[in-house]
Coordinates of C-alpha atoms and ligand atoms in Angstrom, one line a residue:
X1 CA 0.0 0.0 0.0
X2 CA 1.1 3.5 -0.8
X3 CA 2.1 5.5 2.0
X4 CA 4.1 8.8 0.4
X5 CA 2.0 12.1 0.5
X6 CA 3.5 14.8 -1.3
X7 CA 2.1 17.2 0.4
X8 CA 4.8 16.7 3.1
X9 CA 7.1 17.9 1.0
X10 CA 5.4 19.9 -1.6
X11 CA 7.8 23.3 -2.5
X12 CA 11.3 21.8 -1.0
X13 CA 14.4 22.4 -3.4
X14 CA 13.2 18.9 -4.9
X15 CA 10.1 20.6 -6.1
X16 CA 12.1 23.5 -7.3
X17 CA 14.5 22.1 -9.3
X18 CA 12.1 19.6 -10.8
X19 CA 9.2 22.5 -11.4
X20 CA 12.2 24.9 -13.0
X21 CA 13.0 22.1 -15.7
X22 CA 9.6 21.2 -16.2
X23 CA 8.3 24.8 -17.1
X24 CA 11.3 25.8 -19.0
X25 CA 10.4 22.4 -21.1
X26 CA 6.4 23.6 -21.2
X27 CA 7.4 26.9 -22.5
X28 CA 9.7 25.4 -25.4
X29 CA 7.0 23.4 -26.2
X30 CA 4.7 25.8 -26.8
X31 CA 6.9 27.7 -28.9
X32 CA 5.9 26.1 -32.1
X33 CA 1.9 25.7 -32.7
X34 CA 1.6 22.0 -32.8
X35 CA -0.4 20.5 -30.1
X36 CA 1.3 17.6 -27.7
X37 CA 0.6 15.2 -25.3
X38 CA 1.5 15.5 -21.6
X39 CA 1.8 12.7 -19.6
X40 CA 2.5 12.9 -16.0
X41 CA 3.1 9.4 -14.8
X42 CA 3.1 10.1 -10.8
X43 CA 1.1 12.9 -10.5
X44 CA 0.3 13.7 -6.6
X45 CA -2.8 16.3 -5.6
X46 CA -2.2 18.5 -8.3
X47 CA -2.0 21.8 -6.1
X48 CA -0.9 21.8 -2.2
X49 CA -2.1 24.7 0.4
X50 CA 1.1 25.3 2.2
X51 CA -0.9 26.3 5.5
X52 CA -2.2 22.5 5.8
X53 CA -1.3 20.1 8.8
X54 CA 1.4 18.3 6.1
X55 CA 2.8 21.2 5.1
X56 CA 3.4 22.8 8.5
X57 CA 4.5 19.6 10.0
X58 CA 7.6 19.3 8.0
X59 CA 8.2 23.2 7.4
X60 CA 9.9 21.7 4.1
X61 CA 8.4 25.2 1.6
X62 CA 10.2 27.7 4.4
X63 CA 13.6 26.6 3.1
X64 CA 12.3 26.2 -0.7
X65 CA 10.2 27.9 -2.2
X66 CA 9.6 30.7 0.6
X67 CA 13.1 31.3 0.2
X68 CA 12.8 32.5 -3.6
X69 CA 9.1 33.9 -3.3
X70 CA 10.1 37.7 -2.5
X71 CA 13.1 37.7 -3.9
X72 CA 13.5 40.0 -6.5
X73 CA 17.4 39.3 -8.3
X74 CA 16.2 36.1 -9.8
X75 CA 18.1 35.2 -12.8
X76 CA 15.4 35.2 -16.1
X77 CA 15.7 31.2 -16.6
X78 CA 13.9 31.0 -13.8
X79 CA 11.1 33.9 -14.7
X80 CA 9.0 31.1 -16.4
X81 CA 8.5 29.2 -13.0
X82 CA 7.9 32.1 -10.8
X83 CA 5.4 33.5 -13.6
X84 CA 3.5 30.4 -13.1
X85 CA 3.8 30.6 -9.5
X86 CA 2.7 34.4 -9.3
X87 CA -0.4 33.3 -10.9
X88 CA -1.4 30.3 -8.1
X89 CA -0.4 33.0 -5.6
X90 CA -2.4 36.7 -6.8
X91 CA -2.1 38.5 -4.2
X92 CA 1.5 38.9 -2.3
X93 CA 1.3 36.5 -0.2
X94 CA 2.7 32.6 -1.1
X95 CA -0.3 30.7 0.4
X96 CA -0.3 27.7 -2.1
X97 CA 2.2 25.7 -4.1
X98 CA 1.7 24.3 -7.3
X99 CA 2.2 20.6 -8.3
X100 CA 3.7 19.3 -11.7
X101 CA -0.5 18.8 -12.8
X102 CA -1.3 22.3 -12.1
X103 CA 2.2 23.5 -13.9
X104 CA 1.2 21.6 -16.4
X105 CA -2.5 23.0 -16.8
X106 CA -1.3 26.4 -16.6
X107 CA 1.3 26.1 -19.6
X108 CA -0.6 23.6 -21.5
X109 CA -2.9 25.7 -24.5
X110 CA -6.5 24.1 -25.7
X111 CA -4.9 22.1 -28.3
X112 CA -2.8 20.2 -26.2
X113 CA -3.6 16.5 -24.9
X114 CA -3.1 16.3 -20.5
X115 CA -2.8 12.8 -18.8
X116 CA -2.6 12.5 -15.0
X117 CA -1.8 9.0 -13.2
X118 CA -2.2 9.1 -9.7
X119 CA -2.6 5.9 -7.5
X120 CA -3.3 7.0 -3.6
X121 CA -6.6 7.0 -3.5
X122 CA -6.4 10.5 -1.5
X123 CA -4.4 12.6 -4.1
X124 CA -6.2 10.6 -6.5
X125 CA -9.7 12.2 -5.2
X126 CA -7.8 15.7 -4.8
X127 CA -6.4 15.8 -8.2
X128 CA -10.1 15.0 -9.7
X129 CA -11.2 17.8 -8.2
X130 CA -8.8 20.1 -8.8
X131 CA -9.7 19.1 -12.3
X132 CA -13.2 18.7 -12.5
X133 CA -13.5 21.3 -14.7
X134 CA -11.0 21.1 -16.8
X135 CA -12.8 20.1 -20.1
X136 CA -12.2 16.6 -22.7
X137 CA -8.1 17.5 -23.1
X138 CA -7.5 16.6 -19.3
X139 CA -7.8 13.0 -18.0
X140 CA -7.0 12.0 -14.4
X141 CA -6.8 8.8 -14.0
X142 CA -6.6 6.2 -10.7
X143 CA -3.7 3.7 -12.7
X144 CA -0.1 2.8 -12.6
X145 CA 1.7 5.5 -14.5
X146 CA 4.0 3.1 -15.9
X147 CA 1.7 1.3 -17.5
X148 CA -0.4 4.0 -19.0
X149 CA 2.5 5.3 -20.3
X150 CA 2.9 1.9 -22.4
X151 CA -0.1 2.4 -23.8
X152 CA -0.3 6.3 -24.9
X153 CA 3.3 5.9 -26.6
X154 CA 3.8 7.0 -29.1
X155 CA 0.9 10.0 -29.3
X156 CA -0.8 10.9 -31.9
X157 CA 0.5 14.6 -31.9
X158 CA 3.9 12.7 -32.2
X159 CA 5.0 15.7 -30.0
X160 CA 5.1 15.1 -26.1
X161 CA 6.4 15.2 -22.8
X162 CA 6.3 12.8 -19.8
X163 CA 7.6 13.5 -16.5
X164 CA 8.0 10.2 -14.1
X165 CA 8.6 11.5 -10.5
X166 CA 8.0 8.5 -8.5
X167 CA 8.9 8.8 -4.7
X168 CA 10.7 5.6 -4.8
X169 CA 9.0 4.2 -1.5
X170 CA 9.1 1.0 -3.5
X171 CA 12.8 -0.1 -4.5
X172 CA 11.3 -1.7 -7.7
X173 CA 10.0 1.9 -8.8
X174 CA 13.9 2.8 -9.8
X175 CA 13.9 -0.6 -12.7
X176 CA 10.6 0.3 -13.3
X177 CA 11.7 3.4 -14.2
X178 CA 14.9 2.3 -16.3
X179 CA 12.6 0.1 -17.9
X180 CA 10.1 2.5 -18.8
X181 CA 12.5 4.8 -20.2
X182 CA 13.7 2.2 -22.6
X183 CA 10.5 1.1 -23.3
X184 CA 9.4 4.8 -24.1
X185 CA 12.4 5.5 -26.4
X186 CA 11.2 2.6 -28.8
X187 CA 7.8 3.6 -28.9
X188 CA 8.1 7.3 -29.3
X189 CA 12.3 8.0 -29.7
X190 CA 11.6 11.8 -30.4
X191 CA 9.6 12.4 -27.2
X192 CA 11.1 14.3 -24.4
X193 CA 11.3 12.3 -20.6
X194 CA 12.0 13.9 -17.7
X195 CA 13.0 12.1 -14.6
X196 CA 12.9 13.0 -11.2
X197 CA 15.9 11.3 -9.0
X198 CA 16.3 11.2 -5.2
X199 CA 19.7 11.7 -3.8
X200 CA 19.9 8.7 -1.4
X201 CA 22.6 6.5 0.1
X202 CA 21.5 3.3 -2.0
X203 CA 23.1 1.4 -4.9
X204 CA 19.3 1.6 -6.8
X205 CA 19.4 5.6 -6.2
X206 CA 23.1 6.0 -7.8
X207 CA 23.0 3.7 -10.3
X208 CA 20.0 4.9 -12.0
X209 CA 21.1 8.0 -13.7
X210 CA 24.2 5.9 -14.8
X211 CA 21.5 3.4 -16.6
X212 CA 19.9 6.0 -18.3
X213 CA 23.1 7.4 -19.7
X214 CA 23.6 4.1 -21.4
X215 CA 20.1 4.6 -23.1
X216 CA 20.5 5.6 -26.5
X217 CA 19.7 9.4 -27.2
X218 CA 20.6 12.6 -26.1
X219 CA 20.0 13.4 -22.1
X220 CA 20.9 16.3 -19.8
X221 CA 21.6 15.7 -16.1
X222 CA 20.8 18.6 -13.8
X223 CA 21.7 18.3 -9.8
X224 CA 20.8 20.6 -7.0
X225 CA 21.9 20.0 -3.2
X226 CA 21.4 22.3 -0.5
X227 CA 23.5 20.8 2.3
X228 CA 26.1 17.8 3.3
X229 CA 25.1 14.1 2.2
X230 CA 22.0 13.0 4.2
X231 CA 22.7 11.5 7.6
X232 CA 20.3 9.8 9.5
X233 CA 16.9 11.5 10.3
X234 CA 18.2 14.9 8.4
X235 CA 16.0 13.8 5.0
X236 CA 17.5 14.5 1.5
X237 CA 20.2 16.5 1.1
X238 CA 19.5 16.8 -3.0
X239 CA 18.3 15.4 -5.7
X240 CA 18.2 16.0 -9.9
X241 CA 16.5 16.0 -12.9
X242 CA 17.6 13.6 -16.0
X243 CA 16.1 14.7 -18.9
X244 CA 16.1 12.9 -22.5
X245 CA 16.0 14.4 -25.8
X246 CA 16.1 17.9 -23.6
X247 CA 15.0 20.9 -25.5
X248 CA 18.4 22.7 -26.7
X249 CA 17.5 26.0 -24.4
X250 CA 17.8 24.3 -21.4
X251 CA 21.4 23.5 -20.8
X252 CA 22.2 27.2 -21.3
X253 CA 18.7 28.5 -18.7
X254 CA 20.2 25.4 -16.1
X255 CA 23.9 27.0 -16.4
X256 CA 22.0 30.4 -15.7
X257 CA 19.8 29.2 -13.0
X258 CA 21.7 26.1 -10.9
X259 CA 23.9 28.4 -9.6
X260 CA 21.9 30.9 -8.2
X261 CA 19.5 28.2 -6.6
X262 CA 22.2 26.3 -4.6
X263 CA 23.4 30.1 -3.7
X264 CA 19.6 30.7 -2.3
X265 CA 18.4 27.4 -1.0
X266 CA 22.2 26.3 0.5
X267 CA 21.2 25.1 4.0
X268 CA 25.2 24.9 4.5
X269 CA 28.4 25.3 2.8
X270 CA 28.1 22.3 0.9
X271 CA 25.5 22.8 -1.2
X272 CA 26.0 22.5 -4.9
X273 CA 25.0 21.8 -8.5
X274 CA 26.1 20.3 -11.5
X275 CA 25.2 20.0 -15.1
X276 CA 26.0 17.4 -17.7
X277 CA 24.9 16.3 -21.4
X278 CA 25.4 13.6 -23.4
X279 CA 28.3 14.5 -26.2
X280 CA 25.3 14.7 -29.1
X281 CA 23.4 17.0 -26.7
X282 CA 26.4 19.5 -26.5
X283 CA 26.7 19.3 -30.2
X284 CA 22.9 20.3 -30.7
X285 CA 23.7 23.3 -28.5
X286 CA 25.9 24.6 -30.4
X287 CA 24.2 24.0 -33.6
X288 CA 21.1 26.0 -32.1
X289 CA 23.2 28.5 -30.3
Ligands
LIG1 C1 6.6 12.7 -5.8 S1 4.8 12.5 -5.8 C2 4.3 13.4 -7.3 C3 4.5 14.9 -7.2 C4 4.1 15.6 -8.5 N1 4.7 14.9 -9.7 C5 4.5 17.0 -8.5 O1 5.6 17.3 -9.0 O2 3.7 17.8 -8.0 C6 4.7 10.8 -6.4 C7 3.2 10.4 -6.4 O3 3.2 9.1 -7.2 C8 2.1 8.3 -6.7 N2 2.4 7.0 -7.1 C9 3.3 6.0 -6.6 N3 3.4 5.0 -7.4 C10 2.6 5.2 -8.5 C11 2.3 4.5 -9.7 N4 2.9 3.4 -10.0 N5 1.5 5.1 -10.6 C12 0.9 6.3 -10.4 N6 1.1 7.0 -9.2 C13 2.0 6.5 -8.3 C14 2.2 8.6 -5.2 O4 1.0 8.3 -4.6 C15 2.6 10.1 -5.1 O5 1.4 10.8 -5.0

């Protein structure tokens, strides 16, 4: 049975860095007019109200995204995500956070195809809601992301993006999501994955992003950690983003923005980022540049 509630954690630097890469990713997208599909695999409660019993329990927002909400020297790369965030906030004050689903909703235009798995039964009901009046191009669904996203690939847009952020509380969810990757790549080889990975002591949690290097296309590797490696009872120190077939703007908005987020969220002096791509993924930088 499924025990993780993201609400707990919802605007931590996890959610940052994850929410940064998945907006600058939205907005390529809808640079050209050509609808796409959307699939979030794990999608959570779709929007999270940061005075709630979770919320405050943890305090996880007041050294994420509280940290960045009045700030006002943030480096453009990241003007997308606090755009976005402005909008689930009018008003000044940050009262809500918004999950991948309503990121997703925001950037997504009427043309465009969304697709929400979530299994808890509790997020499930909240994301239904949240969506209820979404209209025919949302679907929320109660089902195992992995195997929905079997059968949407490939779309028919033959545009899309799928974001897989499990929260691992099941060690089989890291082959699942090697597997699914692969599997994804030879149904729909042009589509763009991003994946969400934990930093966490455990051979499944480091080798991961070393499997999906071995996978063959183009992939960026974005990390963010805000303090020294996680000892016992002090939860994760970091995590990052692997994303394949990235759009070619977003090694050059990560460079801009990585830097300047470790700077703001560094809970001590060891926090610290990094940024790498796949040889062919450097090669289509420059070619764009
Ligand atoms: C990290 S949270 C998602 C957060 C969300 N993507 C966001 O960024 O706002 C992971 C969610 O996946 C759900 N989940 C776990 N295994 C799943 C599966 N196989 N299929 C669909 N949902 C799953 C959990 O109940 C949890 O709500």
């Amino acid at each position: 049975m499924l025990s993780y509630r993201h609400a707990y954690h919802a605007g931590n630097h996890a959610d940052i860095l994850k929410h940064t890469v998945l907006c600058n990713c939205l907005q390529h997208l809808n640079a050209k007019d050509k609808p796409y599909l959307l699939l979030d695999t794990h999608a959570g409660a779709g929007l999270y109200a940061l005075d709630s019993e979770p919320a405050r329990k943890t305090g996880e927002y007041i050294d994420g995204i509280a940290r960045i909400w009045n700030r006002t020297d943030l480096p453009p790369a990241l003007h997308t995500f606090l755009a976005a965030l402005q909008v689930c906030n009018p008003g000044t004050k940050l009262q809500r956070y918004p999950g991948s689903p309503w990121l997703a909703g925001h950037f997504a235009r009427p043309v465009d195809s969304l697709r929400f798995c979530e299994l808890h039964s509790t997020d499930f009901a909240l994301l239904r809601q949240e969506f209820k009046e979404a209209g025919r191009r949302v679907r929320v669904e109660q089902s195992d992301g992995f195997e929905t996203m079997k059968a949407l690939l490939p779309p028919p847009q033959r545009r899309g993006l799928v974001l897989i952020d499990p929260s691992y509380e099941i060690k089989s969810d890291y082959s699942r999501v090697a597997a699914a990757i692969k599997d994804g790549l030879k149904r729909f080889a042009t589509g763009t994955f991003l994946v969400w990975l934990p930093f966490l002591p455990t051979l499944e949690a480091r080798s991961l992003p070393e499997k999906l290097k071995k996978l063959p296309a183009d992939w960026l590797y974005a990390s963010l950690s805000v303090q020294a490696s996680a000892t016992r009872g002090h939860g994760m120190n970091g995590s990052a983003m692997f994303v394949i077939n990235p759009p070619w703007t977003l090694r050059a908005d990560l460079e801009e923005a990585l830097p300047w987020l470790a700077r703001v969220l560094a809970k001590d002096d060891a926090a610290n980022w990094s940024l790498d791509v796949s040889a062919d993924a450097g090669k289509l930088r420059s070619q764009h540049a």
